[in-house]
Amino acid sequence: MLSGLDHLVVTVTDMGRAVDFYSRVLGLDVRYRDAQRVDLMLGDTALRLHQTDTDIAPISATPTPGSLDLCLRCQLPLDEFKQHLEALAIDIELGPVARQGANGPIESIYLRDPDGNLLEICRPAAR
């Protein structure tokens, strides 16, 4: 019946700051849909940014910046990604640590975006 995820909405307080973080720190491609909506492309899936003070309908009942907990797959070895974060002075909250992903064991690093959303960056665990 369902086949995948098209987009996920991330509520942010400052569109420019969020676009900078997700593009510069995480390397996502930016697509401006209109003045109020920006898509950050992750393969064929989008993280769609909505700023809190814009009037976009329909929206979730209680859109709240900082309430997202998202796990993103990384192509780089986590040690290289960790070095990238450190070079940009991005705080690493935890990791690398062993976790269980949707398709098996993963290794993860945790950090936060400018709104406080928890971002888990993962790679399949070595077998």
XYZ file of N, CA, C and O in Angstrom:
508
model
N 0.823 -1.192 0.000
C 0.000 0.000 0.000
C 0.873 1.263 0.000
O 0.760 2.078 -0.899
N 1.729 1.446 0.996
C 2.639 2.592 1.032
C 4.019 2.131 0.578
O 4.404 0.987 0.795
N 4.781 3.044 -0.029
C 6.057 2.617 -0.591
C 7.276 3.376 -0.088
O 8.395 3.028 -0.425
N 7.102 4.417 0.700
C 8.258 5.164 1.186
C 7.867 6.522 1.708
O 6.688 6.854 1.809
N 8.862 7.318 2.006
C 8.665 8.654 2.563
C 8.997 9.694 1.494
O 10.096 9.677 0.932
N 8.068 10.584 1.183
C 8.295 11.647 0.209
C 8.995 12.839 0.855
O 10.014 13.306 0.389
N 8.418 13.350 1.943
C 9.036 14.456 2.661
C 8.614 14.436 4.130
O 7.609 13.844 4.479
N 9.414 15.090 4.930
C 9.172 15.231 6.358
C 9.310 16.708 6.677
O 10.291 17.341 6.276
N 8.331 17.286 7.366
C 8.361 18.709 7.682
C 9.121 18.943 8.981
O 8.885 18.275 9.989
N 10.056 19.898 8.923
C 10.832 20.306 10.087
C 10.435 21.748 10.394
O 10.616 22.639 9.562
N 9.885 21.989 11.570
C 9.488 23.334 11.985
C 10.709 24.039 12.564
O 11.376 23.511 13.455
N 11.003 25.230 12.045
C 12.196 25.970 12.452
C 11.826 27.393 12.862
O 10.789 27.913 12.471
N 12.694 28.023 13.640
C 12.457 29.404 14.057
C 13.106 30.415 13.131
O 12.668 31.554 13.057
N 14.152 29.996 12.410
C 14.876 30.906 11.527
C 15.257 30.140 10.270
O 16.173 29.314 10.292
N 14.560 30.421 9.170
C 14.760 29.680 7.923
C 16.206 29.760 7.443
O 16.806 28.749 7.082
N 16.774 30.959 7.427
C 18.145 31.128 6.942
C 19.151 30.337 7.753
O 20.061 29.708 7.193
N 19.010 30.374 9.057
C 19.927 29.636 9.936
C 19.785 28.142 9.720
O 20.775 27.410 9.667
N 18.552 27.656 9.561
C 18.318 26.230 9.341
C 18.872 25.788 7.987
O 19.520 24.738 7.883
N 18.631 26.578 6.934
C 19.154 26.242 5.605
C 20.674 26.178 5.650
O 21.290 25.251 5.109
N 21.307 27.143 6.299
C 22.765 27.144 6.418
C 23.257 25.879 7.108
O 24.187 25.226 6.634
N 22.650 25.524 8.218
C 23.083 24.345 8.972
C 22.937 23.068 8.137
O 23.880 22.302 7.993
N 21.756 22.841 7.609
C 21.505 21.584 6.894
C 22.306 21.491 5.593
O 22.682 20.398 5.180
N 22.582 22.613 4.949
C 23.366 22.563 3.711
C 24.864 22.552 4.002
O 25.598 21.719 3.461
N 25.349 23.423 4.869
C 26.788 23.522 5.143
C 27.289 22.384 6.011
O 28.319 21.782 5.735
N 26.555 22.050 7.054
C 27.016 21.029 7.997
C 26.702 19.622 7.509
O 27.547 18.728 7.584
N 25.489 19.411 6.995
C 25.086 18.063 6.593
C 25.176 17.826 5.090
O 24.992 16.703 4.625
N 25.426 18.869 4.315
C 25.635 18.709 2.883
C 24.379 18.448 2.066
O 24.457 17.944 0.947
N 23.196 18.812 2.585
C 21.962 18.581 1.837
C 21.784 19.658 0.767
O 22.129 20.817 0.969
N 21.256 19.266 -0.389
C 20.971 20.207 -1.467
C 19.711 20.991 -1.133
O 18.730 20.428 -0.630
N 19.718 22.280 -1.446
C 18.610 23.186 -1.123
C 17.775 23.437 -2.374
O 18.307 23.748 -3.434
N 16.442 23.306 -2.218
C 15.498 23.657 -3.280
C 14.460 24.606 -2.687
O 13.732 24.236 -1.776
N 14.424 25.813 -3.214
C 13.444 26.789 -2.744
C 12.134 26.561 -3.490
O 12.078 26.689 -4.706
N 11.085 26.200 -2.768
C 9.776 25.955 -3.374
C 9.021 27.255 -3.555
O 8.346 27.471 -4.542
N 9.071 28.121 -2.558
C 8.487 29.461 -2.604
C 9.084 30.234 -1.434
O 10.006 29.754 -0.789
N 8.568 31.412 -1.164
C 9.154 32.262 -0.122
C 9.052 31.662 1.274
O 9.814 32.025 2.164
N 8.097 30.741 1.484
C 7.878 30.194 2.825
C 8.316 28.742 2.990
O 8.341 28.249 4.104
N 8.620 28.061 1.896
C 8.952 26.644 1.997
C 10.258 26.332 1.278
O 10.458 26.743 0.134
N 11.103 25.591 1.963
C 12.385 25.167 1.422
C 12.482 23.660 1.609
O 12.158 23.132 2.675
N 12.936 22.969 0.562
C 13.191 21.531 0.658
C 14.687 21.304 0.712
O 15.448 21.896 -0.059
N 15.105 20.468 1.629
C 16.488 20.024 1.727
C 16.498 18.582 1.261
O 15.874 17.725 1.889
N 17.152 18.333 0.141
C 17.052 17.026 -0.501
C 18.019 16.012 0.101
O 19.196 16.280 0.288
N 17.458 14.859 0.372
C 18.184 13.730 0.937
C 17.853 12.553 0.025
O 16.865 11.856 0.224
N 18.633 12.416 -1.063
C 18.270 11.455 -2.094
C 16.991 11.923 -2.752
O 16.874 13.079 -3.163
N 15.993 11.046 -2.817
C 14.713 11.444 -3.408
C 13.676 11.804 -2.348
O 12.493 11.907 -2.632
N 14.142 12.035 -1.126
C 13.281 12.439 -0.015
C 13.668 13.857 0.403
O 14.826 14.236 0.331
N 12.684 14.637 0.838
C 12.962 16.010 1.246
C 12.687 16.213 2.727
O 11.730 15.668 3.270
N 13.546 17.003 3.362
C 13.226 17.596 4.657
C 12.673 18.958 4.281
O 13.386 19.796 3.722
N 11.410 19.187 4.510
C 10.751 20.435 4.134
C 10.726 21.355 5.339
O 10.190 21.001 6.390
N 11.316 22.528 5.215
C 11.368 23.478 6.319
C 10.150 24.393 6.300
O 9.802 24.949 5.260
N 9.520 24.538 7.448
C 8.452 25.521 7.655
C 8.875 26.388 8.834
O 9.206 25.867 9.904
N 8.851 27.693 8.650
C 9.194 28.608 9.743
C 7.964 28.859 10.599
O 6.849 28.968 10.088
N 8.160 28.979 11.901
C 7.043 29.063 12.853
C 6.110 30.241 12.621
O 4.927 30.140 12.877
N 6.610 31.363 12.144
C 5.762 32.550 12.017
C 5.148 32.709 10.627
O 4.685 33.792 10.275
N 5.106 31.640 9.835
C 4.474 31.708 8.520
C 3.117 31.037 8.566
O 2.844 30.201 9.421
N 2.260 31.424 7.637
C 0.895 30.902 7.599
C 0.770 29.888 6.467
O 0.371 30.227 5.361
N 1.151 28.653 6.760
C 1.053 27.561 5.798
C 0.005 26.588 6.321
O 0.025 26.220 7.490
N -0.911 26.178 5.456
C -1.950 25.249 5.891
C -2.066 24.127 4.866
O -1.831 24.348 3.681
N -2.429 22.959 5.279
C -2.586 22.532 6.668
C -1.232 22.225 7.302
O -0.248 21.989 6.599
N -1.194 22.253 8.625
C 0.006 21.913 9.386
C -0.393 20.982 10.524
O -1.583 20.792 10.793
N 0.606 20.433 11.207
C 0.305 19.574 12.353
C -0.387 20.385 13.444
O -0.345 21.614 13.437
N -1.003 19.715 14.373
C -1.771 20.391 15.420
C -0.900 21.275 16.299
O -1.322 22.364 16.695
N 0.314 20.830 16.596
C 1.200 21.604 17.461
C 2.630 21.593 16.906
O 3.504 20.935 17.463
N 2.870 22.311 15.798
C 4.224 22.336 15.249
C 5.177 23.029 16.219
O 4.924 24.160 16.648
N 6.225 22.325 16.603
C 7.123 22.817 17.636
C 8.579 22.672 17.204
O 9.037 21.542 16.992
N 9.307 23.786 17.083
C 10.731 23.676 16.788
C 11.443 22.900 17.899
O 11.128 23.064 19.078
N 12.357 22.049 17.519
C 13.125 21.301 18.507
C 12.497 20.001 18.958
O 12.998 19.347 19.858
N 11.390 19.577 18.348
C 10.726 18.346 18.785
C 11.062 17.139 17.916
O 10.604 16.037 18.181
N 11.893 17.323 16.895
C 12.211 16.255 15.953
C 13.370 15.401 16.459
O 14.337 15.906 17.014
N 13.270 14.111 16.255
C 14.352 13.162 16.531
C 14.510 12.365 15.244
O 13.660 11.543 14.900
N 15.569 12.627 14.492
C 15.716 12.119 13.135
C 17.044 11.400 12.980
O 18.082 11.897 13.419
N 17.024 10.239 12.344
C 18.245 9.491 12.062
C 18.510 9.530 10.564
O 17.653 9.160 9.767
N 19.695 10.001 10.190
C 20.086 10.126 8.795
C 21.270 9.202 8.507
O 22.220 9.156 9.287
N 21.216 8.500 7.380
C 22.317 7.625 6.987
C 23.440 8.451 6.378
O 23.199 9.390 5.630
N 24.670 8.071 6.681
C 25.860 8.776 6.204
C 26.665 7.866 5.280
O 26.845 6.686 5.576
N 27.175 8.417 4.183
C 28.006 7.649 3.267
C 29.459 7.602 3.718
O 30.171 6.664 3.404
N 29.898 8.628 4.433
C 31.285 8.674 4.914
C 31.467 7.761 6.120
O 30.519 7.553 6.885
N 32.682 7.273 6.345
C 32.956 6.628 7.628
C 32.684 7.645 8.749
O 32.948 8.846 8.578
N 32.149 7.184 9.874
C 31.764 8.127 10.937
C 32.948 8.913 11.482
O 32.779 10.060 11.888
N 34.144 8.339 11.486
C 35.312 9.098 11.948
C 35.557 10.317 11.058
O 35.874 11.396 11.552
N 35.371 10.155 9.736
C 35.527 11.291 8.820
C 34.427 12.321 9.044
O 34.679 13.529 9.029
N 33.188 11.855 9.240
C 32.090 12.792 9.470
C 32.298 13.529 10.793
O 32.045 14.736 10.882
N 32.788 12.836 11.788
C 33.068 13.457 13.081
C 34.135 14.551 12.916
O 34.003 15.634 13.483
N 35.163 14.294 12.129
C 36.193 15.305 11.863
C 35.591 16.519 11.153
O 35.955 17.661 11.453
N 34.677 16.273 10.222
C 33.979 17.365 9.519
C 33.225 18.235 10.525
O 33.312 19.469 10.480
N 32.490 17.602 11.436
C 31.738 18.353 12.449
C 32.675 19.155 13.346
O 32.419 20.320 13.647
N 33.765 18.531 13.766
C 34.722 19.215 14.631
C 35.346 20.414 13.920
O 35.547 21.471 14.526
N 35.640 20.283 12.621
C 36.216 21.393 11.853
C 35.252 22.570 11.760
O 35.680 23.726 11.660
N 33.954 22.295 11.814
C 32.934 23.349 11.767
C 32.513 23.804 13.164
O 31.591 24.605 13.292
N 33.180 23.291 14.198
C 32.872 23.615 15.595
C 31.431 23.249 15.960
O 30.757 23.963 16.698
N 30.967 22.103 15.441
C 29.639 21.588 15.774
C 29.799 20.605 16.931
O 30.584 19.662 16.841
N 29.063 20.835 17.998
C 29.139 19.953 19.164
C 28.555 18.591 18.856
O 27.476 18.475 18.278
N 29.270 17.562 19.265
C 28.788 16.190 19.163
C 28.266 15.805 20.539
O 28.998 15.866 21.531
N 27.011 15.459 20.592
C 26.384 15.145 21.871
C 26.776 13.758 22.382
O 26.945 13.547 23.573
N 26.903 12.802 21.452
C 27.214 11.426 21.831
C 27.741 10.691 20.615
O 27.292 10.943 19.501
N 28.658 9.781 20.849
C 29.052 8.874 19.787
C 30.482 9.017 19.342
O 31.190 9.919 19.767
N 30.827 8.057 18.513
C 30.021 6.992 17.936
C 29.623 5.929 18.968
O 30.410 5.582 19.841
N 28.392 5.456 18.827
C 27.851 4.411 19.701
C 27.097 3.388 18.850
O 26.592 3.710 17.777
N 27.007 2.165 19.349
C 26.271 1.104 18.657
C 24.778 1.263 18.925
O 24.368 1.521 20.053
N 23.979 1.128 17.868
C 22.528 1.223 17.962
C 21.899 0.192 17.039
O 22.577 -0.472 16.259
N 20.586 0.114 17.074
C 19.835 -0.748 16.162
C 19.080 0.144 15.191
O 18.274 0.977 15.608
N 19.323 -0.005 13.901
C 18.638 0.775 12.880
C 17.450 0.024 12.315
O 17.130 -1.088 12.749
N 16.813 0.603 11.327
C 15.642 -0.005 10.700
C 15.976 -1.323 10.023
O 15.129 -2.213 9.944
N 17.228 -1.467 9.546
C 17.605 -2.666 8.803
C 18.781 -3.418 9.405
O 19.462 -4.168 8.710
N 19.033 -3.207 10.701
C 20.106 -3.945 11.359
C 20.964 -3.042 12.217
O 20.652 -1.859 12.422
N 22.080 -3.578 12.707
C 22.973 -2.821 13.588
C 23.595 -1.619 12.867
O 23.959 -1.709 11.691
N 23.679 -0.508 13.577
C 24.295 0.710 13.059
C 25.238 1.279 14.113
O 25.205 0.893 15.282
N 26.068 2.207 13.673
C 26.906 2.989 14.570
C 26.502 4.437 14.358
O 26.303 4.865 13.206
N 26.339 5.205 15.443
C 25.744 6.535 15.341
C 26.513 7.613 16.086
O 27.169 7.346 17.094
N 26.374 8.830 15.572
C 26.826 10.060 16.221
C 25.576 10.924 16.397
O 24.738 10.994 15.495
N 25.464 11.586 17.538
C 24.314 12.458 17.810
C 24.763 13.908 17.911
O 25.781 14.223 18.521
N 23.955 14.805 17.319
C 24.179 16.238 17.405
C 22.828 16.927 17.353
O 21.802 16.272 17.207
N 22.829 18.249 17.469
C 21.576 19.013 17.433
C 21.660 20.094 16.369
O 22.712 20.666 16.134
N 20.509 20.359 15.748
C 20.448 21.457 14.779
C 20.225 22.763 15.546
O 20.107 22.751 16.778
N 20.180 23.921 14.868
C 20.043 25.197 15.581
C 18.774 25.332 16.425
O 18.728 26.136 17.347
N 17.722 24.547 16.123
C 16.493 24.609 16.918
C 16.458 23.582 18.042
O 15.482 23.492 18.772
N 17.514 22.778 18.168
C 17.569 21.775 19.225
C 17.051 20.410 18.826
O 16.970 19.510 19.656
N 16.677 20.232 17.546
C 16.259 18.906 17.095
C 17.423 17.935 17.225
O 18.575 18.297 16.955
N 17.132 16.722 17.638
C 18.161 15.699 17.787
C 18.382 15.017 16.445
O 17.446 14.489 15.842
N 19.617 15.035 15.977
C 19.976 14.394 14.719
C 20.948 13.258 15.009
O 21.987 13.468 15.627
N 20.582 12.090 14.563
C 21.434 10.910 14.683
C 21.986 10.647 13.289
O 21.235 10.525 12.323
N 23.300 10.597 13.170
C 23.955 10.314 11.898
C 24.510 8.899 12.017
O 25.265 8.608 12.948
N 24.128 8.013 11.080
C 24.492 6.601 11.258
C 25.112 5.985 10.013
O 24.970 6.500 8.903
N 25.774 4.879 10.251
C 26.327 4.004 9.215
C 26.075 2.574 9.656
O 26.021 2.296 10.850
N 25.921 1.652 8.709
C 25.787 0.233 9.104
C 27.020 -0.168 9.927
O 28.126 0.245 9.625
N 26.792 -0.953 10.953
C 27.876 -1.416 11.805
C 28.741 -2.411 11.045
O 28.229 -3.179 10.218
N 30.033 -2.378 11.322
C 30.939 -3.356 10.715
C 30.569 -4.751 11.221
O 30.256 -4.932 12.388
N 30.608 -5.691 10.317
C 30.243 -7.059 10.701
C 31.439 -7.926 10.835
O 32.430 -7.797 10.305
